[in-house]
Structure formats: C-alpha cells, structure tokens
Amino acid sequence: MSLITGIVAHVDAGKTTLSEAILYKMGVIRKLGRVDDRNTFLDTDVIERKRGITVFSKEAIATSKITLLDTPGHVDLTAEMERTLSVLDVAILVLSAPDGIQAHTRTLWPMLEKANIPTLIFVNKIDMFKGEKNQLLTSLYKGLSDNIVDFSNIEEQSFIENISEKDDVLTEKYLDNKEITIDDIKRVIKERKVFPLLFGSALRLNEIDNLINILTTYFEPKPYSDSFSGIVYRVSRDKLGARLTHLKVTGGVLHAKDMLGGEKANELRVSSGEKAETVKEVKAGELVQIVGLKDSKPGMCYGSSKQYVPTAIPALSYQVIAIDQTDISKLYRALSELQEELPELSLGINRDEIRISLMGEIQKEIITDIIKRRYGIAIELKDGKIKYKETIENSSHGIGHFEPLKHYAEVHLKLSPAPRGSGLSFKSLVPTDLLELNWQRLILTHLKEKEHLGILTGSPITDIEITLIAGRAHLKHTEGGDFREATYRAVRNGLMKARSILLEPIYSFIAIIPESSVGRFLSDITMMSGNATIKDSRDGFITLEGKCPVSTMLNYAITLRSYTKGEGTITTVVSQYDRCHNEDEIINSISYDPLSDLENTPSSVFCSHGAGFPVPWDRVEEYAHIKL
C-alpha cells in the first residue's frame, strides 16, 4: 500500500526541487530537472513551465511504498493545494533555511493541523544558511511547534530523550528503562505529537536518502475499510480533452465499469508525471484517474469518506469580458468547463454579465492564460469587487407555489441559521406518504443546483440549514419544472421573512516587518477595523498575525512596502466570512431591490377560474394550499 505524500511550502522554498530529488534517488528519473530550466518531472503544464511555478497538483509514483503529490506554493493557489490535503497520509513541509518561517508557512501549518496530517519538516537550502542551526531550530519551536524533533542523528541518546518527552506513555517507558520501539515512534508521529525534522539541500541531494528512510520507516498509510469509498481531489482533462476525475480510494476496491453515484467509471488510469497506465482495478490507499464521470467535483465523496471543507476562500469577483467579441454563451461554456477543475471560481451570470471569483493577481493572470490557450478566447478580467455573502439571524418559513394553467407544485421550507462557515445544508422531514420520494429528491436537487441570492445586496446566501417540511404535487398536472419554480420561490420567500445580515470576507494575515515600523502597522490595522498580535521577534524583524476585512486591507501590501522601504512583507488568505463592519454603508451603496429582481422572485403563482395570477410574497401564506 502506497504512502500518499504531499509536499507543501511557501513559494520558492524548493518544493518542486525536493520532489525531483526524491524521484531521482528512488530511480524514477535518470536526470535531475531544474525549475529554472523548465524541465522538472511534475511541472508539465505549459503555464507551469512558462512561469516556473507549480499551478496544478500532480502525482508521481516513486515506488510501491511512496506516491508523491507536488502542490502549488503560491498563496493565490492555496485552494488547489488545499484540495489535496484530504487524500494525504503524510505531508512534507519544506522551509528555506535562509528565510526561516515565511508568511505562507504560517498559513499552511494550521491547515495541516485541521486536516490532522502527520508532518515531516524538511529545512532546505541549508548549504546557503549562514547562521547557527540551533538558533534556527529554536525559531521553529517558537513559530510552529515545540514537538519538532531533529531526526538527523537518531542513534544518539538525546534523540530518544526528545521523543520520550512528547508523550506520557513514552516518558514512563523511558524512566522505567524500557525500549522505545519503532512502533512507539510511529504512533506519536501519527498522533501529531512528534514532527520529524531534517536539515538538507534538495538541489545538492543532501539528506534525501535519510528523508526517504524516515518516510518509509516511521510513517504509514491510513487504515482503510473493506467496503468501497473514495474522495475526489481534482478534476482535469487530458491532452485529447477527456474529463479525468482524480480520486483516492479510501476503502475497498474500485473496478473499471463500476458505478459511482449513478455514473459508470469507464476507464481507470494510474498516473505518474505525464505517463498514465490503464488498469482494471485500484485498491484502497491508491490514487486513480477515472474517465467517464461527468458530475464529479473536487471534494465529492463516495461511500463513507468524509468531505474536507477548505479554509481558503476567494475574496474578489471579476467581470469576464471577451476581448475578441466571442459569443457570451461560448465563453460561459469554456468557463463552466474550467470551473470543474477550479470550483473556487464560483461562476455566475446575470443579465449577460459573467463574473468569476479569484484568489488574487497571480490566479487572475493564470485564468486569462488558460482560457486563451485552451479555448482560443482572449478575455479581460475587470471591475473587481468584494464578494459579499448573506445569511439569516432567525428561522423562517418559506412558501413557494407555482400553478399557472395545467401546472402545479407547492413547497414549504424551513430556513434556520447555521454555524458561521458551514455553508448551506439541505434535508427533508416530509413522510413519503405525504409527498412521494421522487418529488422530494427533485426538490432537494433544485435547492442544490442554484446559487440562491440574498435580499440585502443580491449576494449569495450561506450558513443556512434549509429543510423541506411540506410539499404537494398534482397527479395530472405536475411536471419537474413546476417544483423548480416552487422551490426557488420558497427559498426567496423565506429570506424575505427572516432577518438577514451581510457577511464580508476576512483576511487572516501574517506580516513580517522591521521593528521600527510596528507602531505604524498597528495603527493602520486599527484604522482598517482589524486586529493584530505580535507572535515572534528575530533579527530586527517582528512577526504579527491577525484578521482584517478584505475591503479595508485590499491593497495594503503596496502601502506596507512603501513605508518599510521594501523590507516589510504580508501574506493574506481569506479564511472566513463574518458580519460586515460597515453593513449599512454597503447595502445602501449597492441599492439592491429584491422585489425588482424578477429572476429571483419571492412571490407565487396561484390559479383561479382557469387562469394563473401572481400573489405577492407577504400574502402567499394566506393562499397556500398546505396549512402548517
């Protein structure tokens, strides 16, 4: 069973070079590639070789014991990196010795903790480091975890002492002069009580053999069940345009031609770099590319696998304009196809305006490049806006009725506030003797298929539990489209009755600035309705962490570089949405009228004397056929 090993790092720490070194040492490649030379084994996409950065996560089978997943290191591509965390058995966190703990490293560490992934730390470029190793190690204890243990010399007595200090059971064994075994060390690593560390140089192949030995000796794959389950971590297309679903089998065995979620897995491919081999079956713990699935999405689970909810969220939405006057429907189809690979794009269209959500400037450039290269469409992304969301503070009862002549459907929904960051959830509490199961499933499908908009600003809704509590069909006149209309209207009707609030994206930031600039920085953060805490001090620089609204901090990196004369850096990741700090101002500036939005109406249509007639949202309950 292969150990799925993901390599993560701040950009330019040497992540791809380390992947290359491991593959070389394990005999997968005969010649080392270089990022600068655009010839590495895993950075195979045209845009990756053009830019010299990893854009898409890709796998390489090192041996039967190790499968590597190289991931993007740029903060704008965090969403792509984070999708791979759900399938990892172990992560190698790469740090640059001369740079120490960089800003994005501090955002990666809690992601690894949230995903509960055993982690090995490789301090790269040690040949370029001029300081003392002990000082560097101390900074890692302080900045990441004091459970880091240097595995450079595992034969020394001090190594066993350090290991035993991290776990009560091992402490007791050590004091009783009992042997601390490899299985003991495996356990504390698996429980994230110990983080092995090595100092080395990927470019010079320094400590790579030791790294491989530690991986194969002290780390092990997760346990798997006998029944089939799996999780999708990526969707892509091959050179011929075939849609590929990248999946980790997390239980049982997947065979070619098996049915997954009502679709057939026509072909199974096992990939390593640019090479792919067609296989008949894939066992638990292995990665596979499936041809034949049209509805799969990153994060989708089959069987008992649990979905990993990402923390990196796009903060800005942009209007997409075809410079070459390409038909808008063709542009929308191209973007829809790309969104299958990059779900964070959150593609939407309203009144012939297409908008997508992006993480930052680098992703903006990459999307423009991909659309031009793949689809031959030259686009411009403009009119960048903060991506707001809406939720509710109290429960409400939404009713949707759709009954023009020879049509009929009525839907009753309960909308309830859900925990912040939980998104939307859907369920039914209706007995099947009151509404047939096929109609209930159809209603739930309609709830999931649409991006429902709030009533304050027309922004997407989130953090709401929507429950089907009643519904009615007509034996003769009800068609599928009738329930779509009734469902959409019921959601909107419930939102009109509830107390809505506006949510704004919040940056989690990490700043490293000169000591002389701390006062100015803290003052600015307060003015921007944010907060900051000093976390570390090293060589005249202060590390601060905090949170701040995206709207006030959007271009602050430029200001910071200016007053610190280029010495200050800040890394920002949208990690949450919270109540908008200037809610009334934003609502007034957008001037959204929910009753004028005819595509998202809260009203209903009833029938009388053979003709349908509209009923405004605040009188629907009077006319409803189901009384609750």
JSON list of N, CA and C in Angstrom, two decimals, residues 3 13 25 28 37 73 104 120 143 162 164 293 349 352 374 408 410 471 523 551 565 579 619:
[
{"chain": "A", "resi": 3, "resn": "LEU", "atom": "N", "xyz": [2.26, 5.09, 0.38]},
{"chain": "A", "resi": 3, "resn": "LEU", "atom": "CA", "xyz": [2.14, 6.21, 1.30]},
{"chain": "A", "resi": 3, "resn": "LEU", "atom": "C", "xyz": [1.95, 7.48, 0.48]},
{"chain": "A", "resi": 13, "resn": "ALA", "atom": "N", "xyz": [10.56, 27.89, -1.79]},
{"chain": "A", "resi": 13, "resn": "ALA", "atom": "CA", "xyz": [11.30, 27.22, -0.71]},
{"chain": "A", "resi": 13, "resn": "ALA", "atom": "C", "xyz": [12.06, 26.00, -1.22]},
{"chain": "A", "resi": 25, "resn": "LYS", "atom": "N", "xyz": [16.47, 9.93, -6.51]},
{"chain": "A", "resi": 25, "resn": "LYS", "atom": "CA", "xyz": [17.07, 8.98, -5.57]},
{"chain": "A", "resi": 25, "resn": "LYS", "atom": "C", "xyz": [16.34, 7.63, -5.57]},
{"chain": "A", "resi": 28, "resn": "VAL", "atom": "N", "xyz": [13.17, 6.87, -10.23]},
{"chain": "A", "resi": 28, "resn": "VAL", "atom": "CA", "xyz": [12.07, 7.16, -11.15]},
{"chain": "A", "resi": 28, "resn": "VAL", "atom": "C", "xyz": [12.58, 7.95, -12.35]},
{"chain": "A", "resi": 37, "resn": "ASP", "atom": "N", "xyz": [15.19, 25.62, -15.47]},
{"chain": "A", "resi": 37, "resn": "ASP", "atom": "CA", "xyz": [15.35, 25.11, -16.84]},
{"chain": "A", "resi": 37, "resn": "ASP", "atom": "C", "xyz": [14.03, 24.64, -17.44]},
{"chain": "A", "resi": 73, "resn": "GLY", "atom": "N", "xyz": [2.74, 26.39, -4.43]},
{"chain": "A", "resi": 73, "resn": "GLY", "atom": "CA", "xyz": [3.25, 27.06, -3.25]},
{"chain": "A", "resi": 73, "resn": "GLY", "atom": "C", "xyz": [2.83, 28.52, -3.14]},
{"chain": "A", "resi": 104, "resn": "HIS", "atom": "N", "xyz": [3.57, 32.49, 4.33]},
{"chain": "A", "resi": 104, "resn": "HIS", "atom": "CA", "xyz": [2.63, 31.45, 3.87]},
{"chain": "A", "resi": 104, "resn": "HIS", "atom": "C", "xyz": [2.82, 30.15, 4.64]},
{"chain": "A", "resi": 120, "resn": "LEU", "atom": "N", "xyz": [6.31, 15.83, 8.25]},
{"chain": "A", "resi": 120, "resn": "LEU", "atom": "CA", "xyz": [7.77, 15.84, 8.31]},
{"chain": "A", "resi": 120, "resn": "LEU", "atom": "C", "xyz": [8.24, 17.20, 7.81]},
{"chain": "A", "resi": 143, "resn": "GLY", "atom": "N", "xyz": [7.86, 29.22, 16.43]},
{"chain": "A", "resi": 143, "resn": "GLY", "atom": "CA", "xyz": [6.93, 29.63, 15.38]},
{"chain": "A", "resi": 143, "resn": "GLY", "atom": "C", "xyz": [5.96, 28.57, 14.93]},
{"chain": "A", "resi": 162, "resn": "ASN", "atom": "N", "xyz": [14.37, 13.20, 23.60]},
{"chain": "A", "resi": 162, "resn": "ASN", "atom": "CA", "xyz": [13.45, 14.17, 23.00]},
{"chain": "A", "resi": 162, "resn": "ASN", "atom": "C", "xyz": [12.12, 13.54, 22.62]},
{"chain": "A", "resi": 164, "resn": "SER", "atom": "N", "xyz": [10.75, 10.82, 23.93]},
{"chain": "A", "resi": 164, "resn": "SER", "atom": "CA", "xyz": [10.01, 10.39, 25.13]},
{"chain": "A", "resi": 164, "resn": "SER", "atom": "C", "xyz": [9.31, 11.55, 25.84]},
{"chain": "A", "resi": 293, "resn": "LEU", "atom": "N", "xyz": [-16.88, 9.97, -15.68]},
{"chain": "A", "resi": 293, "resn": "LEU", "atom": "CA", "xyz": [-17.74, 10.68, -14.73]},
{"chain": "A", "resi": 293, "resn": "LEU", "atom": "C", "xyz": [-17.92, 12.13, -15.18]},
{"chain": "A", "resi": 349, "resn": "ILE", "atom": "N", "xyz": [-23.73, 34.16, -13.89]},
{"chain": "A", "resi": 349, "resn": "ILE", "atom": "CA", "xyz": [-24.13, 35.04, -15.00]},
{"chain": "A", "resi": 349, "resn": "ILE", "atom": "C", "xyz": [-25.44, 35.72, -14.64]},
{"chain": "A", "resi": 352, "resn": "ASP", "atom": "N", "xyz": [-26.53, 38.94, -18.82]},
{"chain": "A", "resi": 352, "resn": "ASP", "atom": "CA", "xyz": [-25.45, 38.90, -19.81]},
{"chain": "A", "resi": 352, "resn": "ASP", "atom": "C", "xyz": [-24.11, 39.38, -19.25]},
{"chain": "A", "resi": 374, "resn": "ARG", "atom": "N", "xyz": [-6.38, 27.23, -24.11]},
{"chain": "A", "resi": 374, "resn": "ARG", "atom": "CA", "xyz": [-7.24, 26.05, -24.30]},
{"chain": "A", "resi": 374, "resn": "ARG", "atom": "C", "xyz": [-8.39, 26.30, -25.26]},
{"chain": "A", "resi": 408, "resn": "TYR", "atom": "N", "xyz": [-48.70, 22.54, -11.50]},
{"chain": "A", "resi": 408, "resn": "TYR", "atom": "CA", "xyz": [-48.98, 22.60, -10.06]},
{"chain": "A", "resi": 408, "resn": "TYR", "atom": "C", "xyz": [-47.78, 22.11, -9.24]},
{"chain": "A", "resi": 410, "resn": "GLU", "atom": "N", "xyz": [-46.31, 22.91, -4.87]},
{"chain": "A", "resi": 410, "resn": "GLU", "atom": "CA", "xyz": [-46.21, 23.76, -3.68]},
{"chain": "A", "resi": 410, "resn": "GLU", "atom": "C", "xyz": [-45.10, 23.20, -2.78]},
{"chain": "A", "resi": 471, "resn": "GLY", "atom": "N", "xyz": [-44.87, 19.59, 1.09]},
{"chain": "A", "resi": 471, "resn": "GLY", "atom": "CA", "xyz": [-44.94, 19.79, -0.35]},
{"chain": "A", "resi": 471, "resn": "GLY", "atom": "C", "xyz": [-46.15, 19.07, -0.92]},
{"chain": "A", "resi": 523, "resn": "SER", "atom": "N", "xyz": [-1.23, 50.82, 14.12]},
{"chain": "A", "resi": 523, "resn": "SER", "atom": "CA", "xyz": [-2.17, 51.94, 13.97]},
{"chain": "A", "resi": 523, "resn": "SER", "atom": "C", "xyz": [-3.02, 51.76, 12.71]},
{"chain": "A", "resi": 551, "resn": "SER", "atom": "N", "xyz": [-12.05, 44.38, 2.46]},
{"chain": "A", "resi": 551, "resn": "SER", "atom": "CA", "xyz": [-12.36, 45.66, 1.83]},
{"chain": "A", "resi": 551, "resn": "SER", "atom": "C", "xyz": [-11.43, 46.78, 2.28]},
{"chain": "A", "resi": 565, "resn": "LYS", "atom": "N", "xyz": [10.22, 50.64, 3.11]},
{"chain": "A", "resi": 565, "resn": "LYS", "atom": "CA", "xyz": [11.27, 50.67, 2.08]},
{"chain": "A", "resi": 565, "resn": "LYS", "atom": "C", "xyz": [11.57, 49.28, 1.52]},
{"chain": "A", "resi": 579, "resn": "ARG", "atom": "N", "xyz": [-19.65, 39.11, 10.02]},
{"chain": "A", "resi": 579, "resn": "ARG", "atom": "CA", "xyz": [-20.57, 40.23, 9.83]},
{"chain": "A", "resi": 579, "resn": "ARG", "atom": "C", "xyz": [-19.83, 41.46, 9.32]},
{"chain": "A", "resi": 619, "resn": "ARG", "atom": "N", "xyz": [-48.34, 37.77, 1.08]},
{"chain": "A", "resi": 619, "resn": "ARG", "atom": "CA", "xyz": [-49.71, 37.25, 1.15]},
{"chain": "A", "resi": 619, "resn": "ARG", "atom": "C", "xyz": [-49.78, 35.78, 0.71]}
]
